[in-house]
Amino acid sequence: MVAAAGMLPAVAETPESVDDMHAEFIALAGGSADDAVSEEQPTGYVEYDYVNTVTGSAPYRRTSRGIFVVGKGDSVRSFDTFGGTSSSARSYAASVNRYHQEFPDVRIWVMPIPTASAYYTPDAAANLPKSTHEFIRVMFGELEPGVEGIDLFPVLGEHVDEPIYSRTDHHWAPLGAYYAAKAFASAAGVPFLPLEDYDTHVVEDYVGTMYSFSKDPAVKNAPEDFVYYTPRDIEVSTTYVTYSLDKARRRVVSQTEPREGKFFLPFKGVSTYCTFMGGDSKLTRVVTPTKNGRRLIILKDSFGNAIPGYLFGSFEEIHVIDCRYFTENMRDYVADNAITDILFANNATHASTARTYDMYITYLNQ
């Protein structure tokens, strides 16, 4: 059921949208021991002593796939552990640094997004996921001067008692993306619309991907509201190049010509998160009424899909490029579109995988 004032019409769930989300979910477990890291606090990193007051003492179990199911009744939440290593943090930073070298006149931002395990793992199991904040610290310690890191761990940590992560899906919730976008806009020195300037839309009885991943009926029996926000009285022009993928959903085999569409395309069912741009397998360009000379590329996985809608009052143009699907040469694209800012906005799990940081280098050379 979909309900809210001013609600846009629902779009039927499609197999492609489900596949987009499943392809994005990469489970990392364990990891090898890392080299010793410097104790020096890097630029952008914020010391933050987080205490889990939400699910610290909650009962939990782990499924055969290692997925956590935490709590009971209608407050159950499910998530995967984080397994990123210091080595992968350094490799991701190296890719970001390469963009700084290639585009010396473009402001380069990196904003790794913690996943739910960083905040909601019960205290009794706190040693099972790797430390997301340590991963961020190591990454920021490797960034070249001039690359600007935004540490979301404390930003989101101040709001964990709010619905900033979905309980039944592997994504964060749109409210979490709002706080992240606000932190980015503040760092970038651009205007930012407060949440009261948005219309609220509610999709009721939402159960996301974590039921199919965990196979735990407690997740299915704990539906939640999916709440998202659309900026009021802002008209934008959104253009998509949509990619067709091979059967493994790893390679682009064809693409459409640019076509206009809507940024918010409300879905229902397990695909509800695809409300933002309809999913991942496309290149998106949003032209806004903002006139400040700032043009942004967001390099992202599906967590990043929820960010652009909060920046329509912040940048003249927003270009959204997925870390798996892009067919153009990045050097040409940046020049042709007069890009002034590039934001790396990957969730920590994606940031810790070789395919992600290797693809960013591929985009420079393809």
mmCIF file of C-alpha atoms in Angstrom:
data_model
loop_
_atom_site.group_PDB
_atom_site.id
_atom_site.type_symbol
_atom_site.label_atom_id
_atom_site.label_comp_id
_atom_site.label_asym_id
_atom_site.label_seq_id
_atom_site.Cartn_x
_atom_site.Cartn_y
_atom_site.Cartn_z
ATOM 1 C CA MET A 1 0.000 0.000 0.000
ATOM 2 C CA VAL A 2 1.245 3.498 -0.897
ATOM 3 C CA ALA A 3 -0.042 6.515 0.980
ATOM 4 C CA ALA A 4 0.942 10.152 1.273
ATOM 5 C CA ALA A 5 -0.236 13.593 0.349
ATOM 6 C CA GLY A 6 0.834 14.387 -3.191
ATOM 7 C CA MET A 7 1.977 10.813 -3.741
ATOM 8 C CA LEU A 8 3.133 10.020 -7.263
ATOM 9 C CA PRO A 9 1.589 6.970 -8.980
ATOM 10 C CA ALA A 10 3.175 3.641 -8.178
ATOM 11 C CA VAL A 11 5.266 1.771 -10.729
ATOM 12 C CA ALA A 12 4.959 -1.974 -10.863
ATOM 13 C CA GLU A 13 7.873 -4.021 -9.589
ATOM 14 C CA THR A 14 10.066 -5.337 -12.402
ATOM 15 C CA PRO A 15 12.634 -8.143 -12.511
ATOM 16 C CA GLU A 16 15.294 -5.699 -13.702
ATOM 17 C CA SER A 17 14.889 -3.465 -10.664
ATOM 18 C CA VAL A 18 15.185 -6.422 -8.308
ATOM 19 C CA ASP A 19 18.313 -7.598 -10.126
ATOM 20 C CA ASP A 20 19.862 -4.147 -9.804
ATOM 21 C CA MET A 21 19.548 -4.316 -6.038
ATOM 22 C CA HIS A 22 20.721 -7.912 -5.783
ATOM 23 C CA ALA A 23 23.734 -7.212 -7.972
ATOM 24 C CA GLU A 24 24.638 -4.334 -5.660
ATOM 25 C CA PHE A 25 24.658 -6.485 -2.514
ATOM 26 C CA ILE A 26 28.219 -7.789 -2.073
ATOM 27 C CA ALA A 27 28.813 -9.759 1.121
ATOM 28 C CA LEU A 28 32.357 -9.693 2.460
ATOM 29 C CA ALA A 29 33.260 -11.930 5.375
ATOM 30 C CA GLY A 30 36.466 -11.919 7.369
ATOM 31 C CA GLY A 31 39.576 -10.764 5.535
ATOM 32 C CA SER A 32 43.291 -11.173 5.951
ATOM 33 C CA ALA A 33 45.382 -9.434 8.567
ATOM 34 C CA ASP A 34 46.450 -5.931 7.637
ATOM 35 C CA ASP A 35 49.733 -4.127 7.826
ATOM 36 C CA ALA A 36 50.236 -1.785 10.738
ATOM 37 C CA VAL A 37 48.691 1.628 10.120
ATOM 38 C CA SER A 38 49.730 5.081 11.221
ATOM 39 C CA GLU A 39 48.269 6.490 14.432
ATOM 40 C CA GLU A 40 48.221 10.008 12.984
ATOM 41 C CA GLN A 41 44.702 11.375 12.563
ATOM 42 C CA PRO A 42 44.137 12.096 8.851
ATOM 43 C CA THR A 43 42.408 15.174 7.473
ATOM 44 C CA GLY A 44 38.644 14.722 7.322
ATOM 45 C CA TYR A 45 38.539 11.909 9.868
ATOM 46 C CA VAL A 46 36.631 12.696 13.080
ATOM 47 C CA GLU A 47 37.328 10.921 16.361
ATOM 48 C CA TYR A 48 34.025 9.549 17.563
ATOM 49 C CA ASP A 49 33.275 7.146 20.390
ATOM 50 C CA TYR A 50 30.105 5.398 19.296
ATOM 51 C CA VAL A 51 27.936 3.518 21.786
ATOM 52 C CA ASN A 52 25.128 1.325 20.439
ATOM 53 C CA THR A 53 22.119 2.418 22.469
ATOM 54 C CA VAL A 54 19.595 1.036 19.957
ATOM 55 C CA THR A 55 20.419 -2.668 19.585
ATOM 56 C CA GLY A 56 23.445 -3.053 21.871
ATOM 57 C CA SER A 57 21.693 -5.541 24.136
ATOM 58 C CA ALA A 58 19.228 -6.938 21.575
ATOM 59 C CA PRO A 59 19.043 -10.694 20.927
ATOM 60 C CA TYR A 60 20.480 -11.775 17.599
ATOM 61 C CA ARG A 61 21.208 -14.768 15.437
ATOM 62 C CA ARG A 62 23.203 -15.336 12.280
ATOM 63 C CA THR A 63 21.857 -17.192 9.279
ATOM 64 C CA SER A 64 23.759 -19.799 7.303
ATOM 65 C CA ARG A 65 24.994 -16.977 5.039
ATOM 66 C CA GLY A 66 26.327 -15.042 8.039
ATOM 67 C CA ILE A 67 23.620 -12.388 7.896
ATOM 68 C CA PHE A 68 22.533 -10.852 11.191
ATOM 69 C CA VAL A 69 18.916 -10.905 12.321
ATOM 70 C CA VAL A 70 18.686 -8.616 15.350
ATOM 71 C CA GLY A 71 15.837 -7.993 17.768
ATOM 72 C CA LYS A 72 12.370 -9.471 17.720
ATOM 73 C CA GLY A 73 8.806 -8.671 16.780
ATOM 74 C CA ASP A 74 8.120 -5.586 14.703
ATOM 75 C CA SER A 75 11.543 -4.087 15.490
ATOM 76 C CA VAL A 76 13.581 -6.856 13.818
ATOM 77 C CA ARG A 77 16.354 -5.646 11.563
ATOM 78 C CA SER A 78 18.681 -7.626 9.297
ATOM 79 C CA PHE A 79 22.050 -6.742 7.781
ATOM 80 C CA ASP A 80 25.314 -8.198 6.557
ATOM 81 C CA THR A 81 28.668 -7.777 8.272
ATOM 82 C CA PHE A 82 31.435 -5.531 6.951
ATOM 83 C CA GLY A 83 34.738 -7.143 6.006
ATOM 84 C CA GLY A 84 36.819 -4.389 4.449
ATOM 85 C CA THR A 85 40.550 -4.367 5.109
ATOM 86 C CA SER A 86 43.193 -1.660 5.368
ATOM 87 C CA SER A 87 44.618 -2.885 2.080
ATOM 88 C CA SER A 88 41.311 -2.311 0.296
ATOM 89 C CA ALA A 89 40.970 1.116 1.950
ATOM 90 C CA ARG A 90 44.347 2.102 0.516
ATOM 91 C CA SER A 91 43.427 0.788 -2.926
ATOM 92 C CA TYR A 92 40.202 2.772 -2.983
ATOM 93 C CA ALA A 93 42.102 5.903 -1.911
ATOM 94 C CA ALA A 94 44.576 5.319 -4.736
ATOM 95 C CA SER A 95 41.742 5.437 -7.272
ATOM 96 C CA VAL A 96 40.415 8.648 -5.744
ATOM 97 C CA ASN A 97 43.915 10.143 -5.855
ATOM 98 C CA ARG A 98 44.167 9.253 -9.530
ATOM 99 C CA TYR A 99 41.120 11.440 -10.221
ATOM 100 C CA HIS A 100 42.759 14.270 -8.307
ATOM 101 C CA GLN A 101 45.805 13.913 -10.544
ATOM 102 C CA GLU A 102 43.754 13.716 -13.740
ATOM 103 C CA PHE A 103 41.466 16.645 -12.866
ATOM 104 C CA PRO A 104 43.537 19.222 -10.943
ATOM 105 C CA ASP A 105 40.926 21.936 -11.504
ATOM 106 C CA VAL A 106 38.024 19.819 -10.208
ATOM 107 C CA ARG A 107 37.245 19.523 -6.507
ATOM 108 C CA ILE A 108 37.436 15.868 -5.495
ATOM 109 C CA TRP A 109 35.347 14.639 -2.552
ATOM 110 C CA VAL A 110 35.199 11.190 -0.990
ATOM 111 C CA MET A 111 32.352 10.258 1.323
ATOM 112 C CA PRO A 112 32.327 6.518 2.190
ATOM 113 C CA ILE A 113 28.935 5.444 3.528
ATOM 114 C CA PRO A 114 28.817 3.116 6.549
ATOM 115 C CA THR A 115 26.426 0.188 6.279
ATOM 116 C CA ALA A 116 24.003 -0.810 9.030
ATOM 117 C CA SER A 117 26.414 -3.190 10.756
ATOM 118 C CA ALA A 118 28.543 -0.195 11.808
ATOM 119 C CA TYR A 119 25.768 0.966 14.146
ATOM 120 C CA TYR A 120 23.379 -1.893 14.915
ATOM 121 C CA THR A 121 25.596 -4.910 15.607
ATOM 122 C CA PRO A 122 24.818 -6.079 19.174
ATOM 123 C CA ASP A 123 27.593 -5.609 21.707
ATOM 124 C CA ALA A 124 27.965 -9.373 22.143
ATOM 125 C CA ALA A 125 28.917 -9.692 18.462
ATOM 126 C CA ALA A 126 30.825 -6.421 18.077
ATOM 127 C CA ASN A 127 34.060 -8.206 17.144
ATOM 128 C CA LEU A 128 32.524 -9.946 14.102
ATOM 129 C CA PRO A 129 32.332 -7.087 11.575
ATOM 130 C CA LYS A 130 35.509 -5.228 10.706
ATOM 131 C CA SER A 131 35.594 -1.623 11.929
ATOM 132 C CA THR A 132 34.040 0.709 9.368
ATOM 133 C CA HIS A 133 35.466 3.780 11.070
ATOM 134 C CA GLU A 134 38.973 2.315 11.009
ATOM 135 C CA PHE A 135 38.473 1.587 7.308
ATOM 136 C CA ILE A 136 37.586 5.253 6.782
ATOM 137 C CA ARG A 137 40.566 6.389 8.869
ATOM 138 C CA VAL A 138 43.000 4.352 6.802
ATOM 139 C CA MET A 139 41.414 5.528 3.536
ATOM 140 C CA PHE A 140 41.556 9.195 4.515
ATOM 141 C CA GLY A 141 45.158 8.773 5.639
ATOM 142 C CA GLU A 142 46.103 7.796 2.083
ATOM 143 C CA LEU A 143 44.374 10.704 0.328
ATOM 144 C CA GLU A 144 46.528 13.291 -1.372
ATOM 145 C CA PRO A 145 46.446 16.912 -0.168
ATOM 146 C CA GLY A 146 43.562 18.606 -1.930
ATOM 147 C CA VAL A 147 41.271 15.575 -1.854
ATOM 148 C CA GLU A 148 38.564 16.301 0.700
ATOM 149 C CA GLY A 149 37.188 13.497 2.861
ATOM 150 C CA ILE A 150 33.800 13.644 4.569
ATOM 151 C CA ASP A 151 33.501 11.330 7.568
ATOM 152 C CA LEU A 152 29.883 10.167 7.792
ATOM 153 C CA PHE A 153 30.445 7.820 10.718
ATOM 154 C CA PRO A 154 29.834 10.493 13.386
ATOM 155 C CA VAL A 155 27.263 12.307 11.233
ATOM 156 C CA LEU A 156 25.007 9.251 11.024
ATOM 157 C CA GLY A 157 25.955 8.102 14.510
ATOM 158 C CA GLU A 158 24.164 11.129 15.937
ATOM 159 C CA HIS A 159 20.902 9.952 14.336
ATOM 160 C CA VAL A 160 20.873 6.180 14.875
ATOM 161 C CA ASP A 161 17.677 6.349 16.919
ATOM 162 C CA GLU A 162 15.951 7.736 13.798
ATOM 163 C CA PRO A 163 15.040 5.563 10.778
ATOM 164 C CA ILE A 164 18.237 6.267 8.834
ATOM 165 C CA TYR A 165 18.707 2.629 7.766
ATOM 166 C CA SER A 166 16.112 0.207 6.522
ATOM 167 C CA ARG A 167 15.433 -2.675 8.888
ATOM 168 C CA THR A 168 14.489 -5.096 6.090
ATOM 169 C CA ASP A 169 16.699 -3.989 3.202
ATOM 170 C CA HIS A 170 20.456 -3.760 2.685
ATOM 171 C CA HIS A 171 20.277 -0.052 1.810
ATOM 172 C CA TRP A 172 20.169 2.907 4.096
ATOM 173 C CA ALA A 173 16.873 4.797 4.333
ATOM 174 C CA PRO A 174 16.287 8.098 2.505
ATOM 175 C CA LEU A 175 16.576 9.964 5.818
ATOM 176 C CA GLY A 176 20.144 8.703 6.199
ATOM 177 C CA ALA A 177 20.932 9.997 2.714
ATOM 178 C CA TYR A 178 19.488 13.374 3.727
ATOM 179 C CA TYR A 179 21.955 13.752 6.596
ATOM 180 C CA ALA A 180 24.802 12.674 4.322
ATOM 181 C CA ALA A 181 23.826 15.141 1.597
ATOM 182 C CA LYS A 182 23.603 17.893 4.210
ATOM 183 C CA ALA A 183 27.140 17.123 5.412
ATOM 184 C CA PHE A 184 28.431 17.155 1.840
ATOM 185 C CA ALA A 185 26.693 20.424 0.958
ATOM 186 C CA SER A 186 28.133 22.056 4.076
ATOM 187 C CA ALA A 187 31.655 20.921 3.191
ATOM 188 C CA ALA A 188 31.226 21.983 -0.443
ATOM 189 C CA GLY A 189 29.926 25.432 0.527
ATOM 190 C CA VAL A 190 26.722 25.195 -1.511
ATOM 191 C CA PRO A 191 23.119 26.012 -0.497
ATOM 192 C CA PHE A 192 21.050 23.195 1.004
ATOM 193 C CA LEU A 193 17.299 22.860 1.414
ATOM 194 C CA PRO A 194 16.085 21.823 4.893
ATOM 195 C CA LEU A 195 13.780 18.827 5.169
ATOM 196 C CA GLU A 196 10.756 21.042 5.806
ATOM 197 C CA ASP A 197 11.039 22.178 2.161
ATOM 198 C CA TYR A 198 10.269 18.626 0.977
ATOM 199 C CA ASP A 199 7.052 16.678 0.555
ATOM 200 C CA THR A 200 6.932 13.374 2.434
ATOM 201 C CA HIS A 201 5.840 10.138 0.762
ATOM 202 C CA VAL A 202 5.211 6.886 2.614
ATOM 203 C CA VAL A 203 5.191 3.364 1.208
ATOM 204 C CA GLU A 204 3.642 1.156 3.855
ATOM 205 C CA ASP A 205 4.271 -2.542 4.594
ATOM 206 C CA TYR A 206 7.677 -2.523 2.934
ATOM 207 C CA VAL A 207 9.903 -5.597 3.173
ATOM 208 C CA GLY A 208 13.170 -5.201 1.290
ATOM 209 C CA THR A 209 15.946 -7.477 0.104
ATOM 210 C CA MET A 210 17.040 -8.844 3.466
ATOM 211 C CA TYR A 211 14.211 -11.368 3.632
ATOM 212 C CA SER A 212 15.356 -13.043 0.419
ATOM 213 C CA PHE A 213 18.989 -12.872 1.561
ATOM 214 C CA SER A 214 18.404 -14.171 5.085
ATOM 215 C CA LYS A 215 15.405 -16.475 4.426
ATOM 216 C CA ASP A 216 14.357 -15.632 7.983
ATOM 217 C CA PRO A 217 10.567 -15.332 8.426
ATOM 218 C CA ALA A 218 11.064 -12.841 11.265
ATOM 219 C CA VAL A 219 12.233 -10.304 8.667
ATOM 220 C CA LYS A 220 9.213 -10.932 6.460
ATOM 221 C CA ASN A 221 6.927 -10.521 9.465
ATOM 222 C CA ALA A 222 8.390 -7.120 10.442
ATOM 223 C CA PRO A 223 7.411 -4.792 7.568
ATOM 224 C CA GLU A 224 8.313 -1.127 7.815
ATOM 225 C CA ASP A 225 7.427 2.204 6.249
ATOM 226 C CA PHE A 226 9.635 3.357 3.392
ATOM 227 C CA VAL A 227 9.641 7.153 3.693
ATOM 228 C CA TYR A 228 11.159 9.347 1.019
ATOM 229 C CA TYR A 229 11.179 13.067 0.298
ATOM 230 C CA THR A 230 10.754 15.115 -2.867
ATOM 231 C CA PRO A 231 11.792 18.791 -3.028
ATOM 232 C CA ARG A 232 8.832 21.152 -3.175
ATOM 233 C CA ASP A 233 8.484 23.723 -5.975
ATOM 234 C CA ILE A 234 11.702 22.790 -7.766
ATOM 235 C CA GLU A 235 11.407 21.827 -11.426
ATOM 236 C CA VAL A 236 14.314 19.837 -12.846
ATOM 237 C CA SER A 237 15.075 18.224 -16.181
ATOM 238 C CA THR A 238 16.252 14.618 -15.871
ATOM 239 C CA THR A 239 17.833 12.762 -18.790
ATOM 240 C CA TYR A 240 18.739 9.074 -18.812
ATOM 241 C CA VAL A 241 20.981 6.887 -20.900
ATOM 242 C CA THR A 242 19.760 3.405 -20.010
ATOM 243 C CA TYR A 243 22.078 0.409 -20.295
ATOM 244 C CA SER A 244 21.196 -3.158 -21.242
ATOM 245 C CA LEU A 245 23.384 -5.687 -19.442
ATOM 246 C CA ASP A 246 24.571 -9.211 -20.132
ATOM 247 C CA LYS A 247 23.047 -12.153 -18.264
ATOM 248 C CA ALA A 248 25.604 -11.830 -15.465
ATOM 249 C CA ARG A 249 24.682 -8.135 -15.138
ATOM 250 C CA ARG A 250 28.349 -7.184 -15.197
ATOM 251 C CA ARG A 251 28.828 -5.823 -18.720
ATOM 252 C CA VAL A 252 26.948 -3.225 -20.771
ATOM 253 C CA VAL A 253 25.940 -4.704 -24.132
ATOM 254 C CA SER A 254 23.866 -1.790 -25.483
ATOM 255 C CA GLN A 255 22.464 1.571 -24.477
ATOM 256 C CA THR A 256 19.702 3.977 -25.410
ATOM 257 C CA GLU A 257 19.984 7.490 -26.689
ATOM 258 C CA PRO A 258 19.433 10.123 -23.969
ATOM 259 C CA ARG A 259 15.773 10.262 -22.993
ATOM 260 C CA GLU A 260 13.959 12.582 -20.637
ATOM 261 C CA GLY A 261 12.181 11.140 -17.626
ATOM 262 C CA LYS A 262 11.394 11.730 -13.964
ATOM 263 C CA PHE A 263 13.972 11.450 -11.206
ATOM 264 C CA PHE A 264 11.503 9.953 -8.729
ATOM 265 C CA LEU A 265 9.822 6.836 -10.126
ATOM 266 C CA PRO A 266 7.912 5.291 -7.216
ATOM 267 C CA PHE A 267 8.213 1.524 -7.040
ATOM 268 C CA LYS A 268 6.578 -0.931 -4.694
ATOM 269 C CA GLY A 269 7.449 -4.268 -3.125
ATOM 270 C CA VAL A 270 11.046 -5.385 -2.709
ATOM 271 C CA SER A 271 12.083 -2.883 -5.413
ATOM 272 C CA THR A 272 10.855 0.184 -3.540
ATOM 273 C CA TYR A 273 14.372 1.611 -3.179
ATOM 274 C CA CYS A 274 14.442 1.885 -6.985
ATOM 275 C CA THR A 275 12.203 4.941 -6.568
ATOM 276 C CA PHE A 276 15.419 6.916 -7.124
ATOM 277 C CA MET A 277 16.078 6.944 -10.887
ATOM 278 C CA GLY A 278 14.580 3.472 -11.281
ATOM 279 C CA GLY A 279 17.797 1.668 -10.361
ATOM 280 C CA ASP A 280 21.486 1.577 -11.210
ATOM 281 C CA SER A 281 21.978 0.597 -14.854
ATOM 282 C CA LYS A 282 21.884 4.045 -16.387
ATOM 283 C CA LEU A 283 23.695 7.354 -16.690
ATOM 284 C CA THR A 284 21.631 10.204 -15.244
ATOM 285 C CA ARG A 285 21.913 13.958 -15.847
ATOM 286 C CA VAL A 286 19.803 16.378 -13.818
ATOM 287 C CA VAL A 287 19.628 20.062 -14.760
ATOM 288 C CA THR A 288 18.312 22.182 -11.887
ATOM 289 C CA PRO A 289 17.159 25.809 -11.583
ATOM 290 C CA THR A 290 20.163 26.573 -9.337
ATOM 291 C CA LYS A 291 22.625 28.973 -10.963
ATOM 292 C CA ASN A 292 25.969 28.940 -9.152
ATOM 293 C CA GLY A 293 28.359 27.508 -11.738
ATOM 294 C CA ARG A 294 28.790 24.221 -9.835
ATOM 295 C CA ARG A 295 28.347 20.968 -11.760
ATOM 296 C CA LEU A 296 28.662 17.714 -9.852
ATOM 297 C CA ILE A 297 29.411 14.102 -10.745
ATOM 298 C CA ILE A 298 28.383 11.522 -8.145
ATOM 299 C CA LEU A 299 30.318 8.250 -8.524
ATOM 300 C CA LYS A 300 28.303 5.706 -6.578
ATOM 301 C CA ASP A 301 26.677 2.337 -6.018
ATOM 302 C CA SER A 302 22.964 2.122 -5.258
ATOM 303 C CA PHE A 303 23.394 3.764 -1.826
ATOM 304 C CA GLY A 304 24.288 6.912 -3.738
ATOM 305 C CA ASN A 305 20.999 6.890 -5.661
ATOM 306 C CA ALA A 306 19.198 8.501 -2.725
ATOM 307 C CA ILE A 307 21.587 11.485 -2.509
ATOM 308 C CA PRO A 308 20.997 13.606 -5.668
ATOM 309 C CA GLY A 309 17.377 14.501 -4.854
ATOM 310 C CA TYR A 310 18.607 16.518 -1.878
ATOM 311 C CA LEU A 311 21.037 18.544 -3.996
ATOM 312 C CA PHE A 312 18.686 20.068 -6.573
ATOM 313 C CA GLY A 313 19.034 23.390 -4.763
ATOM 314 C CA SER A 314 22.812 23.024 -4.446
ATOM 315 C CA PHE A 315 24.242 22.437 -7.952
ATOM 316 C CA GLU A 316 23.380 23.563 -11.480
ATOM 317 C CA GLU A 317 23.800 20.043 -12.802
ATOM 318 C CA ILE A 318 24.129 16.637 -11.181
ATOM 319 C CA HIS A 319 25.518 13.698 -13.139
ATOM 320 C CA VAL A 320 25.054 10.273 -11.566
ATOM 321 C CA ILE A 321 27.459 7.512 -12.632
ATOM 322 C CA ASP A 322 27.440 3.994 -11.235
ATOM 323 C CA CYS A 323 30.652 2.226 -10.236
ATOM 324 C CA ARG A 324 29.677 -0.733 -12.467
ATOM 325 C CA TYR A 325 28.028 0.792 -15.536
ATOM 326 C CA PHE A 326 29.514 3.619 -17.587
ATOM 327 C CA THR A 327 30.586 3.468 -21.239
ATOM 328 C CA GLU A 328 32.164 6.862 -21.892
ATOM 329 C CA ASN A 329 35.673 8.138 -21.285
ATOM 330 C CA MET A 330 35.712 10.000 -17.976
ATOM 331 C CA ARG A 331 38.264 12.572 -19.128
ATOM 332 C CA ASP A 332 36.074 13.533 -22.067
ATOM 333 C CA TYR A 333 32.912 13.475 -19.986
ATOM 334 C CA VAL A 334 34.321 15.828 -17.345
ATOM 335 C CA ALA A 335 35.549 18.261 -20.005
ATOM 336 C CA ASP A 336 32.405 18.126 -22.150
ATOM 337 C CA ASN A 337 30.127 18.805 -19.189
ATOM 338 C CA ALA A 338 32.299 21.452 -17.479
ATOM 339 C CA ILE A 339 32.307 19.448 -14.232
ATOM 340 C CA THR A 340 33.512 21.370 -11.175
ATOM 341 C CA ASP A 341 33.062 18.730 -8.433
ATOM 342 C CA ILE A 342 33.345 14.925 -8.254
ATOM 343 C CA LEU A 343 31.941 13.080 -5.234
ATOM 344 C CA PHE A 344 32.844 9.458 -4.544
ATOM 345 C CA ALA A 345 29.856 8.121 -2.582
ATOM 346 C CA ASN A 346 30.175 4.349 -2.196
ATOM 347 C CA ASN A 347 28.960 2.310 0.708
ATOM 348 C CA ALA A 348 31.859 0.891 2.685
ATOM 349 C CA THR A 349 31.347 -2.643 1.367
ATOM 350 C CA HIS A 350 31.483 -1.507 -2.252
ATOM 351 C CA ALA A 351 34.450 0.746 -1.487
ATOM 352 C CA SER A 352 36.327 -2.274 -0.162
ATOM 353 C CA THR A 353 35.946 -4.373 -3.323
ATOM 354 C CA ALA A 354 38.490 -4.448 -6.116
ATOM 355 C CA ARG A 355 35.877 -4.280 -8.847
ATOM 356 C CA THR A 356 34.731 -0.872 -7.598
ATOM 357 C CA TYR A 357 38.062 0.906 -7.390
ATOM 358 C CA ASP A 358 39.400 -0.842 -10.498
ATOM 359 C CA MET A 359 36.368 0.247 -12.535
ATOM 360 C CA TYR A 360 36.986 3.875 -11.616
ATOM 361 C CA ILE A 361 40.421 3.592 -13.219
ATOM 362 C CA THR A 362 38.901 1.829 -16.219
ATOM 363 C CA TYR A 363 36.548 4.770 -16.724
ATOM 364 C CA LEU A 364 39.550 7.048 -17.192
ATOM 365 C CA ASN A 365 40.958 4.923 -19.985
ATOM 366 C CA GLN A 366 38.097 3.190 -21.835
#
